[in-house]
Amino acid sequence: MKILEGITILDLTGLVPGPFASMLLADYGAEVIKIERPGIGETGRKLEPLVDGSGRLFEMLNRNKKSITLNLKSPEGKEIFKKLAKQSDVIIEGFRPGVMDRLGLGYKDISDINERIIYCSLSGFGQTGPLKDLAAHDINYASYSGFLGMNVTPEGTISMPGSLLGDIAGGYLPATISILLAIIGRERKGVGQFVDVSIADGLISLLLPALAEYLDQGEKFNPSSTWFTGAWASYNVYQTRDGKYVSIGPLEEKFWHSFCQYIDRPDFIDIQFDPERQEEMKSEISNFFKQRDRDTAIQEMIQMDIPGAPVLSIEDVVNSDWVKERNLLFERKGKDGGRIIELGSPFKLSKTPAEYNTLPPELGQHNVEILSRIGLTSSEIAELQEKGVI
């Protein structure tokens, strides 16, 4: 038995954070029913680049799910949604605060007919506060949270993040964890609850090291001069002779001793954290690595048990043995018979592993199957389709 088997989730989200969360839950056995706009579907379906006629991102985030189409603005659509919600365990929605309430489908409306419902509202800034109604995307959440402001060079230039950190680390992960916590809570107390997930909240939690330094230094705090943004020689990135890069992180005393022996600079052992000597050490370490190719330096550090790593490109990662061994990327047959690379679950459970069973659904593929559960006949379903309700 899959660990989440028997849990039914109504998913009204699109693009990245919500679909990522519901896919993870589906990988472990939950039945996820995507509720999409009739004739249109969620935005990600047509977001380029396309594969098999669908957005590649959509294809990577919607396996193991079912799809129905439903016009939530129509009286019939609202009634159908309520009947589905009465039989479900979790609802996850990603509209702006207040939208579902105005439709008469908010948490209070649904909990009145299903007290066990877990209702997760995933938004940029949460359901309360002065920012809750702002239009925003990942880069804006990163800006308001202070995360983007930490990506600053000594010259004051802001660097773009390398991924959708807000949607993923600030959205999908907190949403998934919160839903699982609420499921455990329901098992103990017998009732569901409302779950308010803010992407910006999640991003602020990622600033823990920066917050610790700021709270200690106050106005003296410089985001480009922290140990985790390059201030320390022993926690930095260096270019090698072949134009590639290595990162080093020998922070602990034993690792730093080994590293100083490796670069033949035992005189650096006692000045590791001396702020006046950092630039001198950076210069010497930089010169050292410029005399070595990246892979040679990595093998030498591995032999001496020094925390060092190659700075890999996306191409390197996709083709690396460790990613394949961990099943983080795998191939599946696409709808046209070709091969498509999928992202595997990062969570490894020994007794109840993730399963990748079905392809992303076609729009409305499961209308008949799902609507039949609430007593609709084939003729009634056909009539709803003619009216544009589904």
Short mmCIF file of C-alpha atoms in Angstrom, two decimals:
data_model
loop_
_atom_site.label_atom_id
_atom_site.label_comp_id
_atom_site.label_asym_id
_atom_site.label_seq_id
_atom_site.Cartn_x
_atom_site.Cartn_y
_atom_site.Cartn_z
CA MET A 1 0.00 0.00 0.00
CA LYS A 2 1.31 3.43 -0.96
CA ILE A 3 1.83 5.77 1.98
CA LEU A 4 -0.76 8.34 0.80
CA GLU A 5 -3.17 5.88 -0.81
CA GLY A 6 -6.76 6.84 -0.01
CA ILE A 7 -6.01 10.58 0.11
CA THR A 8 -7.86 12.58 -2.57
CA ILE A 9 -6.60 16.05 -3.48
CA LEU A 10 -8.37 18.68 -5.57
CA ASP A 11 -5.67 20.77 -7.22
CA LEU A 12 -6.63 24.19 -8.58
CA THR A 13 -3.07 25.48 -8.99
CA GLY A 14 -0.92 26.16 -12.04
CA LEU A 15 2.65 26.78 -13.20
CA VAL A 16 5.25 25.63 -10.60
CA PRO A 17 4.70 25.68 -6.80
CA GLY A 18 1.24 24.11 -6.52
CA PRO A 19 1.70 21.47 -9.25
CA PHE A 20 5.12 20.57 -7.80
CA ALA A 21 3.58 20.01 -4.36
CA SER A 22 0.65 17.96 -5.64
CA MET A 23 2.93 15.88 -7.88
CA LEU A 24 5.09 14.93 -4.92
CA LEU A 25 1.98 13.82 -3.03
CA ALA A 26 0.77 11.91 -6.10
CA ASP A 27 4.14 10.15 -6.38
CA TYR A 28 3.46 8.64 -2.95
CA GLY A 29 -0.05 7.47 -3.70
CA ALA A 30 -2.45 10.39 -3.31
CA GLU A 31 -5.11 10.73 -5.98
CA VAL A 32 -4.63 14.22 -7.39
CA ILE A 33 -7.44 15.67 -9.49
CA LYS A 34 -6.42 18.77 -11.44
CA ILE A 35 -9.34 21.13 -11.91
CA GLU A 36 -8.75 23.21 -15.03
CA ARG A 37 -10.53 25.79 -17.15
CA PRO A 38 -12.67 24.25 -19.92
CA GLY A 39 -10.99 24.48 -23.31
CA ILE A 40 -7.94 26.24 -21.90
CA GLY A 41 -6.40 24.34 -19.05
CA GLU A 42 -3.76 25.67 -16.72
CA THR A 43 -1.23 28.19 -18.05
CA GLY A 44 1.66 25.74 -17.96
CA ARG A 45 0.14 23.57 -20.69
CA LYS A 46 1.22 26.03 -23.38
CA LEU A 47 4.29 27.55 -21.72
CA GLU A 48 7.29 27.09 -24.02
CA PRO A 49 9.39 25.10 -24.63
CA LEU A 50 6.90 22.49 -25.79
CA VAL A 51 7.24 18.70 -25.87
CA ASP A 52 4.51 16.41 -27.21
CA GLY A 53 2.48 19.59 -27.76
CA SER A 54 2.56 20.54 -24.06
CA GLY A 55 4.82 22.81 -22.05
CA ARG A 56 7.91 20.88 -20.96
CA LEU A 57 7.55 22.32 -17.45
CA PHE A 58 3.94 21.12 -17.36
CA GLU A 59 5.06 17.66 -18.47
CA MET A 60 7.65 17.53 -15.67
CA LEU A 61 5.21 18.63 -12.94
CA ASN A 62 1.99 16.74 -13.63
CA ARG A 63 2.62 13.00 -13.79
CA ASN A 64 0.41 10.66 -11.75
CA LYS A 65 -2.52 13.11 -11.88
CA LYS A 66 -6.03 13.17 -13.29
CA SER A 67 -7.61 16.15 -15.05
CA ILE A 68 -11.15 17.45 -15.16
CA THR A 69 -12.40 20.72 -16.58
CA LEU A 70 -14.77 22.89 -14.57
CA ASN A 71 -16.06 26.44 -14.84
CA LEU A 72 -16.06 27.55 -11.22
CA LYS A 73 -17.93 30.75 -12.06
CA SER A 74 -21.04 28.89 -13.19
CA PRO A 75 -23.68 27.74 -10.66
CA GLU A 76 -23.40 24.17 -11.93
CA GLY A 77 -19.61 24.28 -11.70
CA LYS A 78 -19.73 25.49 -8.11
CA GLU A 79 -22.18 22.75 -7.15
CA ILE A 80 -20.00 20.09 -8.76
CA PHE A 81 -16.94 21.41 -6.95
CA LYS A 82 -18.73 21.26 -3.60
CA LYS A 83 -19.80 17.68 -4.21
CA LEU A 84 -16.22 16.73 -5.08
CA ALA A 85 -14.90 18.61 -2.06
CA LYS A 86 -17.30 16.75 0.21
CA GLN A 87 -15.63 13.50 -0.87
CA SER A 88 -12.04 14.82 -0.79
CA ASP A 89 -9.32 15.17 1.81
CA VAL A 90 -7.29 18.13 0.57
CA ILE A 91 -7.84 21.21 -1.57
CA ILE A 92 -4.87 23.23 -2.80
CA GLU A 93 -5.51 26.51 -4.61
CA GLY A 94 -3.23 29.27 -5.83
CA PHE A 95 -5.52 32.22 -6.51
CA ARG A 96 -5.10 35.65 -4.96
CA PRO A 97 -6.52 35.93 -1.45
CA GLY A 98 -10.31 36.27 -1.46
CA VAL A 99 -10.98 34.80 -4.91
CA MET A 100 -12.30 31.46 -3.64
CA ASP A 101 -14.33 33.18 -0.92
CA ARG A 102 -16.01 35.41 -3.52
CA LEU A 103 -16.88 32.30 -5.52
CA GLY A 104 -18.49 30.83 -2.43
CA LEU A 105 -15.88 28.06 -2.40
CA GLY A 106 -13.54 29.26 0.36
CA TYR A 107 -12.47 27.32 3.43
CA LYS A 108 -15.51 28.26 5.49
CA ASP A 109 -17.88 27.24 2.69
CA ILE A 110 -16.19 23.88 2.22
CA SER A 111 -15.53 23.08 5.89
CA ASP A 112 -19.24 23.57 6.56
CA ILE A 113 -19.93 20.52 4.37
CA ASN A 114 -16.72 18.60 5.12
CA GLU A 115 -15.14 19.29 8.51
CA ARG A 116 -12.24 16.97 7.66
CA ILE A 117 -11.11 19.01 4.66
CA ILE A 118 -7.55 20.34 4.62
CA TYR A 119 -7.66 23.54 2.61
CA CYS A 120 -4.29 24.89 1.47
CA SER A 121 -4.15 28.39 0.01
CA LEU A 122 -0.80 29.00 -1.66
CA SER A 123 -0.05 32.61 -2.54
CA GLY A 124 2.82 35.03 -2.90
CA PHE A 125 2.39 36.92 0.36
CA GLY A 126 -0.15 34.94 2.33
CA GLN A 127 -3.78 35.60 3.21
CA THR A 128 -3.08 38.52 5.55
CA GLY A 129 -0.86 41.61 5.62
CA PRO A 130 -0.43 44.71 3.42
CA LEU A 131 1.14 42.81 0.48
CA LYS A 132 -1.45 40.05 0.16
CA ASP A 133 -3.21 41.48 -2.92
CA LEU A 134 -0.12 42.40 -4.95
CA ALA A 135 0.48 40.93 -8.40
CA ALA A 136 3.86 39.22 -8.30
CA HIS A 137 6.03 36.37 -9.53
CA ASP A 138 9.10 34.58 -8.20
CA ILE A 139 11.53 37.46 -8.73
CA ASN A 140 9.18 39.80 -6.85
CA TYR A 141 8.84 37.45 -3.87
CA ALA A 142 12.64 37.17 -3.81
CA SER A 143 12.85 40.97 -3.83
CA TYR A 144 10.39 41.59 -1.00
CA SER A 145 11.84 38.81 1.14
CA GLY A 146 15.36 40.24 0.99
CA PHE A 147 16.65 37.13 -0.74
CA LEU A 148 17.47 38.93 -3.99
CA GLY A 149 19.18 41.68 -2.00
CA MET A 150 21.63 39.10 -0.69
CA ASN A 151 22.77 38.36 -4.26
CA VAL A 152 24.85 41.52 -4.39
CA THR A 153 28.44 41.94 -5.49
CA PRO A 154 30.94 44.19 -3.65
CA GLU A 155 30.30 46.71 -6.45
CA GLY A 156 26.60 46.74 -5.60
CA THR A 157 25.30 44.81 -8.62
CA ILE A 158 22.34 42.52 -8.02
CA SER A 159 22.63 39.04 -9.55
CA MET A 160 19.61 37.07 -10.75
CA PRO A 161 18.93 33.78 -8.92
CA GLY A 162 19.80 30.65 -10.86
CA SER A 163 16.33 29.12 -10.42
CA LEU A 164 12.80 29.79 -9.18
CA LEU A 165 13.85 29.67 -5.55
CA GLY A 166 10.62 31.23 -4.31
CA ASP A 167 8.26 28.92 -6.16
CA ILE A 168 10.28 25.84 -5.22
CA ALA A 169 11.97 26.39 -1.84
CA GLY A 170 9.47 29.00 -0.65
CA GLY A 171 6.31 27.51 -2.16
CA TYR A 172 6.30 23.85 -3.09
CA LEU A 173 8.23 22.62 -0.06
CA PRO A 174 6.29 24.56 2.62
CA ALA A 175 3.00 23.65 0.94
CA THR A 176 3.88 19.96 0.86
CA ILE A 177 5.11 19.88 4.44
CA SER A 178 2.11 21.88 5.70
CA ILE A 179 -0.38 19.56 4.00
CA LEU A 180 1.33 16.48 5.44
CA LEU A 181 1.36 18.07 8.91
CA ALA A 182 -2.35 18.82 8.58
CA ILE A 183 -3.04 15.22 7.53
CA ILE A 184 -1.25 13.98 10.66
CA GLY A 185 -3.16 16.52 12.75
CA ARG A 186 -6.45 15.33 11.32
CA GLU A 187 -5.63 11.73 12.19
CA ARG A 188 -5.14 12.81 15.80
CA LYS A 189 -7.96 15.34 16.20
CA GLY A 190 -10.47 14.21 13.61
CA VAL A 191 -10.89 17.55 11.85
CA GLY A 192 -9.16 19.36 9.01
CA GLN A 193 -7.88 22.92 8.98
CA PHE A 194 -6.96 25.91 6.85
CA VAL A 195 -3.34 26.09 5.65
CA ASP A 196 -1.97 29.52 4.69
CA VAL A 197 1.27 29.19 2.68
CA SER A 198 3.15 32.32 1.64
CA ILE A 199 6.02 31.99 -0.83
CA ALA A 200 7.67 35.13 0.58
CA ASP A 201 7.43 33.68 4.11
CA GLY A 202 9.22 30.58 2.92
CA LEU A 203 11.98 32.62 1.30
CA ILE A 204 12.58 34.62 4.48
CA SER A 205 13.18 31.36 6.33
CA LEU A 206 16.01 30.65 3.86
CA LEU A 207 17.76 33.81 5.07
CA LEU A 208 18.56 32.31 8.46
CA PRO A 209 22.38 32.79 8.26
CA ALA A 210 21.97 36.34 6.93
CA LEU A 211 19.45 37.19 9.66
CA ALA A 212 21.81 35.90 12.33
CA GLU A 213 24.60 38.14 11.05
CA TYR A 214 22.36 41.16 10.59
CA LEU A 215 20.90 40.87 14.08
CA ASP A 216 24.45 40.78 15.40
CA GLN A 217 25.90 43.60 13.27
CA GLY A 218 22.95 45.88 12.68
CA GLU A 219 23.76 48.81 10.37
CA LYS A 220 27.29 47.47 9.80
CA PHE A 221 25.91 44.43 8.01
CA ASN A 222 27.10 44.13 4.39
CA PRO A 223 25.37 41.39 2.36
CA SER A 224 28.38 40.98 0.08
CA SER A 225 30.77 40.53 3.01
CA THR A 226 29.38 37.53 4.84
CA TRP A 227 31.10 34.18 5.16
CA PHE A 228 28.48 32.59 2.90
CA THR A 229 28.73 35.28 0.18
CA GLY A 230 32.46 35.11 -0.32
CA ALA A 231 34.10 37.02 2.53
CA TRP A 232 36.06 34.03 3.77
CA ALA A 233 38.88 32.45 1.80
CA SER A 234 37.94 29.05 3.22
CA TYR A 235 34.39 29.16 1.86
CA ASN A 236 34.68 30.33 -1.71
CA VAL A 237 34.90 29.62 -5.42
CA TYR A 238 38.13 29.59 -7.41
CA GLN A 239 38.97 29.29 -11.10
CA THR A 240 41.26 26.49 -12.25
CA ARG A 241 43.86 26.34 -15.01
CA ASP A 242 41.41 24.94 -17.56
CA GLY A 243 38.97 27.83 -17.07
CA LYS A 244 36.59 25.81 -14.89
CA TYR A 245 35.78 26.37 -11.22
CA VAL A 246 35.99 24.60 -7.87
CA SER A 247 34.25 25.41 -4.62
CA ILE A 248 35.89 24.79 -1.26
CA GLY A 249 34.37 24.65 2.21
CA PRO A 250 36.97 23.51 4.77
CA LEU A 251 35.39 25.42 7.65
CA GLU A 252 36.08 23.00 10.51
CA GLU A 253 39.54 22.96 12.06
CA LYS A 254 40.49 19.47 10.83
CA PHE A 255 39.48 20.25 7.26
CA TRP A 256 41.26 23.61 7.28
CA HIS A 257 44.46 21.96 8.56
CA SER A 258 44.30 19.44 5.72
CA PHE A 259 43.61 22.16 3.16
CA CYS A 260 46.55 24.28 4.35
CA GLN A 261 48.77 21.22 4.02
CA TYR A 262 47.35 20.60 0.55
CA ILE A 263 48.29 24.09 -0.68
CA ASP A 264 51.57 24.00 1.30
CA ARG A 265 50.66 27.02 3.40
CA PRO A 266 50.72 25.85 7.04
CA ASP A 267 51.12 29.50 8.04
CA PHE A 268 47.44 30.01 7.11
CA ILE A 269 46.21 27.57 9.78
CA ASP A 270 45.99 30.13 12.59
CA ILE A 271 44.59 33.00 10.51
CA GLN A 272 41.60 31.25 8.93
CA PHE A 273 39.05 33.76 10.27
CA ASP A 274 41.30 36.84 10.55
CA PRO A 275 39.38 39.56 8.64
CA GLU A 276 42.61 41.39 7.85
CA ARG A 277 44.17 38.38 6.08
CA GLN A 278 41.25 37.14 3.95
CA GLU A 279 42.25 38.90 0.73
CA GLU A 280 45.82 37.68 1.07
CA MET A 281 44.64 34.08 1.51
CA LYS A 282 42.16 34.38 -1.37
CA SER A 283 44.95 35.56 -3.65
CA GLU A 284 47.28 32.71 -2.67
CA ILE A 285 44.55 30.07 -2.97
CA SER A 286 43.51 31.51 -6.33
CA ASN A 287 47.09 31.28 -7.61
CA PHE A 288 47.32 27.70 -6.34
CA PHE A 289 44.24 26.52 -8.24
CA LYS A 290 45.32 28.32 -11.42
CA GLN A 291 48.18 25.82 -11.53
CA ARG A 292 45.81 22.84 -11.61
CA ASP A 293 43.02 21.55 -13.81
CA ARG A 294 39.66 21.28 -12.07
CA ASP A 295 39.31 17.51 -12.08
CA THR A 296 42.87 17.02 -10.84
CA ALA A 297 42.27 19.41 -7.95
CA ILE A 298 39.02 17.65 -7.05
CA GLN A 299 40.64 14.22 -6.96
CA GLU A 300 43.50 15.54 -4.81
CA MET A 301 41.05 17.09 -2.31
CA ILE A 302 38.96 13.92 -2.21
CA GLN A 303 42.06 11.90 -1.35
CA MET A 304 42.79 14.25 1.53
CA ASP A 305 39.13 14.34 2.70
CA ILE A 306 38.81 18.07 2.03
CA PRO A 307 35.34 19.54 1.30
CA GLY A 308 35.79 20.57 -2.31
CA ALA A 309 33.60 20.20 -5.37
CA PRO A 310 33.52 20.97 -9.08
CA VAL A 311 31.16 23.76 -10.10
CA LEU A 312 29.01 21.82 -12.56
CA SER A 313 26.88 23.07 -15.42
CA ILE A 314 23.34 21.84 -15.98
CA GLU A 315 24.71 19.63 -18.77
CA ASP A 316 27.25 18.15 -16.34
CA VAL A 317 24.52 17.41 -13.80
CA VAL A 318 22.16 15.78 -16.32
CA ASN A 319 24.94 13.44 -17.43
CA SER A 320 26.50 12.75 -14.03
CA ASP A 321 26.63 9.23 -12.62
CA TRP A 322 25.55 10.23 -9.12
CA VAL A 323 22.31 11.85 -10.38
CA LYS A 324 21.48 8.70 -12.34
CA GLU A 325 22.35 6.45 -9.41
CA ARG A 326 20.06 8.44 -7.12
CA ASN A 327 17.28 8.29 -9.74
CA LEU A 328 16.93 12.08 -9.63
CA LEU A 329 16.49 12.13 -13.39
CA PHE A 330 14.96 9.29 -15.36
CA GLU A 331 13.63 8.68 -18.84
CA ARG A 332 10.10 7.77 -19.82
CA LYS A 333 8.32 7.21 -23.09
CA GLY A 334 6.55 10.33 -24.35
CA LYS A 335 3.13 10.48 -25.94
CA ASP A 336 4.68 10.40 -29.41
CA GLY A 337 6.92 7.45 -28.51
CA GLY A 338 10.05 9.53 -27.96
CA ARG A 339 12.07 9.66 -24.75
CA ILE A 340 11.48 12.41 -22.17
CA ILE A 341 13.62 13.17 -19.14
CA GLU A 342 11.69 13.49 -15.86
CA LEU A 343 12.70 14.82 -12.46
CA GLY A 344 12.52 12.14 -9.78
CA SER A 345 11.50 12.60 -6.17
CA PRO A 346 14.28 13.85 -3.86
CA PHE A 347 12.73 11.93 -0.97
CA LYS A 348 13.87 8.34 -0.55
CA LEU A 349 11.63 6.13 1.61
CA SER A 350 12.74 2.52 1.99
CA LYS A 351 9.33 0.89 2.48
CA THR A 352 7.08 3.23 0.49
CA PRO A 353 9.13 4.73 -2.36
CA ALA A 354 7.83 7.15 -4.94
CA GLU A 355 6.16 5.58 -7.97
CA TYR A 356 5.93 7.11 -11.42
CA ASN A 357 2.97 5.38 -13.01
CA THR A 358 1.03 7.64 -15.37
CA LEU A 359 1.83 10.38 -17.87
CA PRO A 360 0.55 13.93 -17.40
CA PRO A 361 -3.16 13.94 -18.24
CA GLU A 362 -4.80 15.42 -21.30
CA LEU A 363 -7.11 18.32 -20.55
CA GLY A 364 -10.36 16.92 -19.14
CA GLN A 365 -9.20 13.35 -19.68
CA HIS A 366 -10.96 12.12 -16.53
CA ASN A 367 -14.20 14.11 -16.69
CA VAL A 368 -16.42 11.06 -17.02
CA GLU A 369 -14.58 8.99 -14.41
CA ILE A 370 -14.59 11.71 -11.74
CA LEU A 371 -18.02 13.21 -12.38
CA SER A 372 -19.61 9.77 -12.33
CA ARG A 373 -18.53 9.48 -8.70
CA ILE A 374 -20.91 12.24 -7.70
CA GLY A 375 -23.83 10.61 -9.50
CA LEU A 376 -23.79 12.35 -12.88
CA THR A 377 -24.92 10.26 -15.82
CA SER A 378 -23.25 10.24 -19.22
CA SER A 379 -26.07 12.32 -20.71
CA GLU A 380 -25.80 14.88 -17.90
CA ILE A 381 -22.04 15.09 -18.40
CA ALA A 382 -22.57 15.62 -22.14
CA GLU A 383 -25.06 18.40 -21.42
CA LEU A 384 -22.61 20.12 -19.05
CA GLN A 385 -19.98 20.00 -21.77
CA GLU A 386 -22.33 21.59 -24.29
CA LYS A 387 -23.07 24.41 -21.83
CA GLY A 388 -19.35 25.04 -21.22
CA VAL A 389 -19.51 24.01 -17.55
CA ILE A 390 -16.89 21.33 -18.17
#
